[in-house]
């Protein structure tokens, strides 16, 4: 008799004496009353007519089964490996049922709240203070916090017993500031940090090297080493394809679909991408190869998030890098309605609910812990993201995230880093990038050879910046100040996932970024890395209502779509079979020839750093020159084997070709 039959038989025999299931209980939403909402800061009730927007997250029918299937289907050697479900099957088996959703909607509308959107993942509502009180059993007050007037419930919210098992959590009852930001920086930003009189011998117009150490600087003040060369010119996609072995592999991503998630949307993305491809000798998108999912009439929080203009360069970078490294792959851009978690989650959920892609690039990340308005990333929000990531895994959809551009995200890094969040409270890994259910993509500085542009070496993405002094006779300061660096590190929130065991050194997994020792092994990021340094930048073209122009951009915003596109090429190599959640497969190849082991030799050996002179040409009669030291990330370093700056390393042609054998 099968185990199922045995179990069923025993249940049948015991039926007469089975206990009655306990009645459902009301659910208290822990921490919905934030710690900063103190009696001393209380300024009284919010206006009776004030409208508040709230997101109610829905719980999986069977969260444990969803998590188990997500891992089984993603793990090589497991009997379920690669046996993905359709979106319809996944939703029917794991997500909230129509009846459950209807019950939650009835509760919310019965309290007087208005539903603005609804899915199997979340229901967004709005209403006045009275409706909020009827729904959640708490009153909204205003609180004076760090010079800001914020709203929050006076007590923890309560969900009624009838729907308590369906509700995962609630967000929006308390004020919060978005911590998510795009992870790009334009090269033009460097000019704001430089500017000095020209020194004889340094080029009076913009100049750069076509390969590492190609163009020597003469007449410059002494730097870190005897000889200094001009920084490499910004890369175009064909150079990246050559360096990482894509050209040699012959792969193009044909038959694979890439999704890109950012906030809002550019008005001219397809035209810009086509112009960019043409300018750099590549084919533009074919008819129907690029599509968009954007809802401009629902865009919100534009002032807090930087608006469409602030996100347009990110979108252009992501689309152009994805198409550049996987030119035959389909690309769908899914624009979230803001940079708030609920809207980003809704965009990700749309992809898995409708199986819009095989792999998703996300060039944005935020802080786990922040002293901005709010308390940082909440456990409820993290759980909501993870439910989406798990659903993606069971459907064969993987998620890639940028690791960030501020080294270890500490206040020390944020003091001088150009793309840091000043609200950080301590050294920390970012989120969602550090989540064990996603692939965290770190950054490197790529050096190419002077012949065919082949791969020469990489070091970790981390630069010190020194500017030319007013007399043009020296660099200030020397050594330079931290300016830009890839993210990563040891999480104090997430335990070590199974795929990192035996790969990540104990010295990393048991040492938190604050220096404290952890008795348990923890998640360490990034997982992989590719070029992203601001001083080994890539060309990006954009107009978005303005005249089309191109400029150099850097950041792990570059690294994420590079990796996603290369994974699309790898999926093509395996006959179109998607990876889904790719980390178990990645770590199975750690330490092999499939990855370049990125090692910062100068830092490991205590030698002067690799360096170059960045020259942005004349502006306002002054030479914008800077001395750049490479491989000096803040608090992170690339060592032999797995490290917290570049993970298992960067991929190469061996990685791509290995999938042709399966």
CSV table of N, CA and C in Angstrom, one decimal, residues 181-245:
chain,number,residue,atom,x,y,z
A,181,UNK,N,16.4,52.7,-4.8
A,181,UNK,CA,16.9,53.7,-5.8
A,181,UNK,C,17.6,53.0,-6.9
A,182,UNK,N,17.6,53.6,-8.1
A,182,UNK,CA,18.4,53.0,-9.2
A,182,UNK,C,19.8,53.0,-8.9
A,183,UNK,N,20.6,52.0,-9.4
A,183,UNK,CA,22.0,51.9,-9.1
A,183,UNK,C,22.9,52.3,-10.2
A,184,UNK,N,22.6,53.4,-10.8
A,184,UNK,CA,23.5,53.9,-11.9
A,184,UNK,C,24.1,55.3,-11.5
A,185,UNK,N,25.2,55.6,-12.2
A,185,UNK,CA,25.8,57.0,-12.1
A,185,UNK,C,26.3,57.3,-13.4
A,186,UNK,N,26.0,58.5,-14.0
A,186,UNK,CA,26.6,58.9,-15.2
A,186,UNK,C,28.0,59.4,-15.0
A,187,UNK,N,28.9,59.1,-16.0
A,187,UNK,CA,30.3,59.6,-15.9
A,187,UNK,C,30.4,61.1,-15.7
A,188,UNK,N,29.4,61.8,-16.3
A,188,UNK,CA,29.4,63.3,-16.2
A,188,UNK,C,29.3,63.7,-14.7
A,189,UNK,N,28.9,62.8,-13.8
A,189,UNK,CA,28.8,63.2,-12.4
A,189,UNK,C,30.2,63.4,-11.8
A,190,UNK,N,31.2,62.8,-12.4
A,190,UNK,CA,32.6,62.9,-11.9
A,190,UNK,C,33.1,64.3,-12.1
A,191,UNK,N,32.6,65.0,-13.2
A,191,UNK,CA,33.1,66.4,-13.4
A,191,UNK,C,32.7,67.3,-12.3
A,192,UNK,N,31.7,67.0,-11.6
A,192,UNK,CA,31.3,67.8,-10.4
A,192,UNK,C,32.3,67.8,-9.3
A,193,UNK,N,33.1,66.7,-9.3
A,193,UNK,CA,34.0,66.5,-8.2
A,193,UNK,C,35.4,66.9,-8.6
A,194,UNK,N,35.6,67.3,-9.8
A,194,UNK,CA,36.9,67.7,-10.3
A,194,UNK,C,36.9,69.2,-10.8
A,195,UNK,N,37.9,69.6,-11.4
A,195,UNK,CA,38.0,70.9,-12.0
A,195,UNK,C,39.1,71.7,-11.4
A,196,UNK,N,40.2,71.9,-12.2
A,196,UNK,CA,41.4,72.6,-11.8
A,196,UNK,C,42.1,73.1,-13.1
A,197,UNK,N,43.0,74.0,-12.9
A,197,UNK,CA,43.7,74.5,-14.0
A,197,UNK,C,44.5,73.4,-14.7
A,198,UNK,N,44.6,73.5,-16.0
A,198,UNK,CA,45.3,72.5,-16.8
A,198,UNK,C,46.7,72.5,-16.5
A,199,UNK,N,47.3,71.3,-16.4
A,199,UNK,CA,48.7,71.1,-16.2
A,199,UNK,C,49.3,70.7,-17.6
A,200,UNK,N,50.4,71.3,-17.9
A,200,UNK,CA,51.0,71.0,-19.2
A,200,UNK,C,51.4,69.5,-19.3
A,201,UNK,N,51.0,68.9,-20.4
A,201,UNK,CA,51.3,67.5,-20.6
A,201,UNK,C,50.0,66.7,-20.5
A,202,UNK,N,49.0,67.1,-19.7
A,202,UNK,CA,47.7,66.4,-19.6
A,202,UNK,C,46.9,66.9,-20.8
A,203,UNK,N,46.2,66.0,-21.5
A,203,UNK,CA,45.4,66.3,-22.6
A,203,UNK,C,44.4,67.4,-22.3
A,204,UNK,N,44.4,68.5,-23.1
A,204,UNK,CA,43.4,69.6,-22.9
A,204,UNK,C,42.0,69.3,-23.4
A,205,UNK,N,41.8,68.2,-24.0
A,205,UNK,CA,40.5,67.8,-24.5
A,205,UNK,C,40.2,66.3,-24.0
A,206,UNK,N,39.0,65.9,-23.9
A,206,UNK,CA,38.7,64.6,-23.4
A,206,UNK,C,39.6,63.5,-24.1
A,207,UNK,N,40.2,62.6,-23.3
A,207,UNK,CA,40.9,61.5,-23.9
A,207,UNK,C,40.8,60.3,-23.1
A,208,UNK,N,41.0,59.1,-23.7
A,208,UNK,CA,40.8,57.9,-23.0
A,208,UNK,C,41.6,56.8,-23.7
A,209,UNK,N,41.8,55.7,-23.1
A,209,UNK,CA,42.5,54.5,-23.7
A,209,UNK,C,41.5,53.5,-24.3
A,210,UNK,N,41.9,53.0,-25.5
A,210,UNK,CA,41.0,52.0,-26.1
A,210,UNK,C,41.2,50.6,-25.5
A,211,UNK,N,42.2,50.5,-24.7
A,211,UNK,CA,42.4,49.2,-23.9
A,211,UNK,C,43.2,49.6,-22.6
A,212,UNK,N,43.3,48.6,-21.8
A,212,UNK,CA,44.0,48.9,-20.5
A,212,UNK,C,45.5,49.3,-20.8
A,213,UNK,N,46.0,50.4,-20.2
A,213,UNK,CA,47.3,50.8,-20.3
A,213,UNK,C,47.7,51.1,-21.8
A,214,UNK,N,46.8,51.6,-22.6
A,214,UNK,CA,47.0,51.9,-24.0
A,214,UNK,C,47.6,53.2,-24.2
A,215,UNK,N,47.2,54.2,-23.5
A,215,UNK,CA,47.6,55.6,-23.7
A,215,UNK,C,48.2,56.2,-22.4
A,216,UNK,N,49.5,56.4,-22.5
A,216,UNK,CA,50.3,56.8,-21.3
A,216,UNK,C,50.1,58.3,-21.1
A,217,UNK,N,50.0,58.7,-19.9
A,217,UNK,CA,49.9,60.2,-19.5
A,217,UNK,C,51.3,60.7,-19.3
A,218,UNK,N,51.6,61.8,-19.9
A,218,UNK,CA,52.9,62.5,-19.7
A,218,UNK,C,52.7,63.8,-19.0
A,219,UNK,N,53.6,64.2,-18.2
A,219,UNK,CA,53.5,65.5,-17.6
A,219,UNK,C,52.6,65.6,-16.4
A,220,UNK,N,52.0,64.5,-16.0
A,220,UNK,CA,51.1,64.6,-14.9
A,220,UNK,C,51.8,64.5,-13.5
A,221,UNK,N,51.2,65.0,-12.5
A,221,UNK,CA,51.8,64.9,-11.2
A,221,UNK,C,51.9,63.4,-10.8
A,222,UNK,N,52.8,63.1,-9.9
A,222,UNK,CA,53.0,61.7,-9.5
A,222,UNK,C,51.8,61.2,-8.8
A,223,UNK,N,51.5,60.0,-9.0
A,223,UNK,CA,50.3,59.3,-8.4
A,223,UNK,C,50.7,58.2,-7.5
A,224,UNK,N,50.0,57.0,-7.7
A,224,UNK,CA,50.3,55.9,-6.9
A,224,UNK,C,51.5,55.1,-7.5
A,225,UNK,N,51.8,55.2,-8.8
A,225,UNK,CA,52.8,54.4,-9.4
A,225,UNK,C,53.6,55.3,-10.3
A,226,UNK,N,54.8,54.8,-10.8
A,226,UNK,CA,55.6,55.6,-11.7
A,226,UNK,C,54.9,56.0,-13.0
A,227,UNK,N,54.3,55.0,-13.6
A,227,UNK,CA,53.6,55.3,-14.9
A,227,UNK,C,52.1,55.3,-14.6
A,228,UNK,N,51.4,56.2,-15.3
A,228,UNK,CA,49.9,56.3,-15.2
A,228,UNK,C,49.4,56.4,-16.6
A,229,UNK,N,48.3,55.8,-16.8
A,229,UNK,CA,47.6,55.8,-18.1
A,229,UNK,C,46.2,56.4,-18.1
A,230,UNK,N,45.8,56.8,-19.2
A,230,UNK,CA,44.4,57.3,-19.3
A,230,UNK,C,43.4,56.1,-19.1
A,231,UNK,N,42.3,56.5,-18.4
A,231,UNK,CA,41.3,55.5,-18.2
A,231,UNK,C,40.7,55.0,-19.5
A,232,UNK,N,40.2,53.7,-19.4
A,232,UNK,CA,39.6,53.1,-20.6
A,232,UNK,C,38.4,53.9,-21.1
A,233,UNK,N,38.2,54.0,-22.4
A,233,UNK,CA,37.0,54.6,-22.9
A,233,UNK,C,35.8,53.8,-22.6
A,234,UNK,N,34.6,54.4,-22.6
A,234,UNK,CA,33.4,53.7,-22.3
A,234,UNK,C,33.2,52.5,-23.3
A,235,UNK,N,32.7,51.4,-22.8
A,235,UNK,CA,32.5,50.2,-23.6
A,235,UNK,C,31.2,50.3,-24.4
A,236,UNK,N,31.2,49.6,-25.6
A,236,UNK,CA,30.0,49.4,-26.3
A,236,UNK,C,29.7,47.9,-26.2
A,237,UNK,N,28.5,47.5,-26.5
A,237,UNK,CA,28.1,46.1,-26.3
A,237,UNK,C,29.0,45.1,-27.0
A,238,UNK,N,29.5,45.3,-28.2
A,238,UNK,CA,30.3,44.4,-28.9
A,238,UNK,C,31.6,44.1,-28.2
A,239,UNK,N,32.1,45.1,-27.4
A,239,UNK,CA,33.3,44.9,-26.6
A,239,UNK,C,33.1,44.0,-25.4
A,240,UNK,N,31.9,44.1,-24.8
A,240,UNK,CA,31.5,43.3,-23.7
A,240,UNK,C,31.3,41.9,-24.2
A,241,UNK,N,30.6,41.7,-25.3
A,241,UNK,CA,30.4,40.4,-25.9
A,241,UNK,C,31.7,39.7,-26.1
A,242,UNK,N,32.7,40.4,-26.6
A,242,UNK,CA,34.0,39.8,-26.9
A,242,UNK,C,34.7,39.5,-25.6
A,243,UNK,N,34.7,40.4,-24.6
A,243,UNK,CA,35.4,40.1,-23.4
A,243,UNK,C,34.9,39.0,-22.6
A,244,UNK,N,33.6,38.8,-22.6
A,244,UNK,CA,33.0,37.7,-21.8
A,244,UNK,C,32.7,36.4,-22.6
A,245,UNK,N,33.2,36.3,-23.8
A,245,UNK,CA,33.1,35.1,-24.5
A,245,UNK,C,31.8,34.9,-25.3
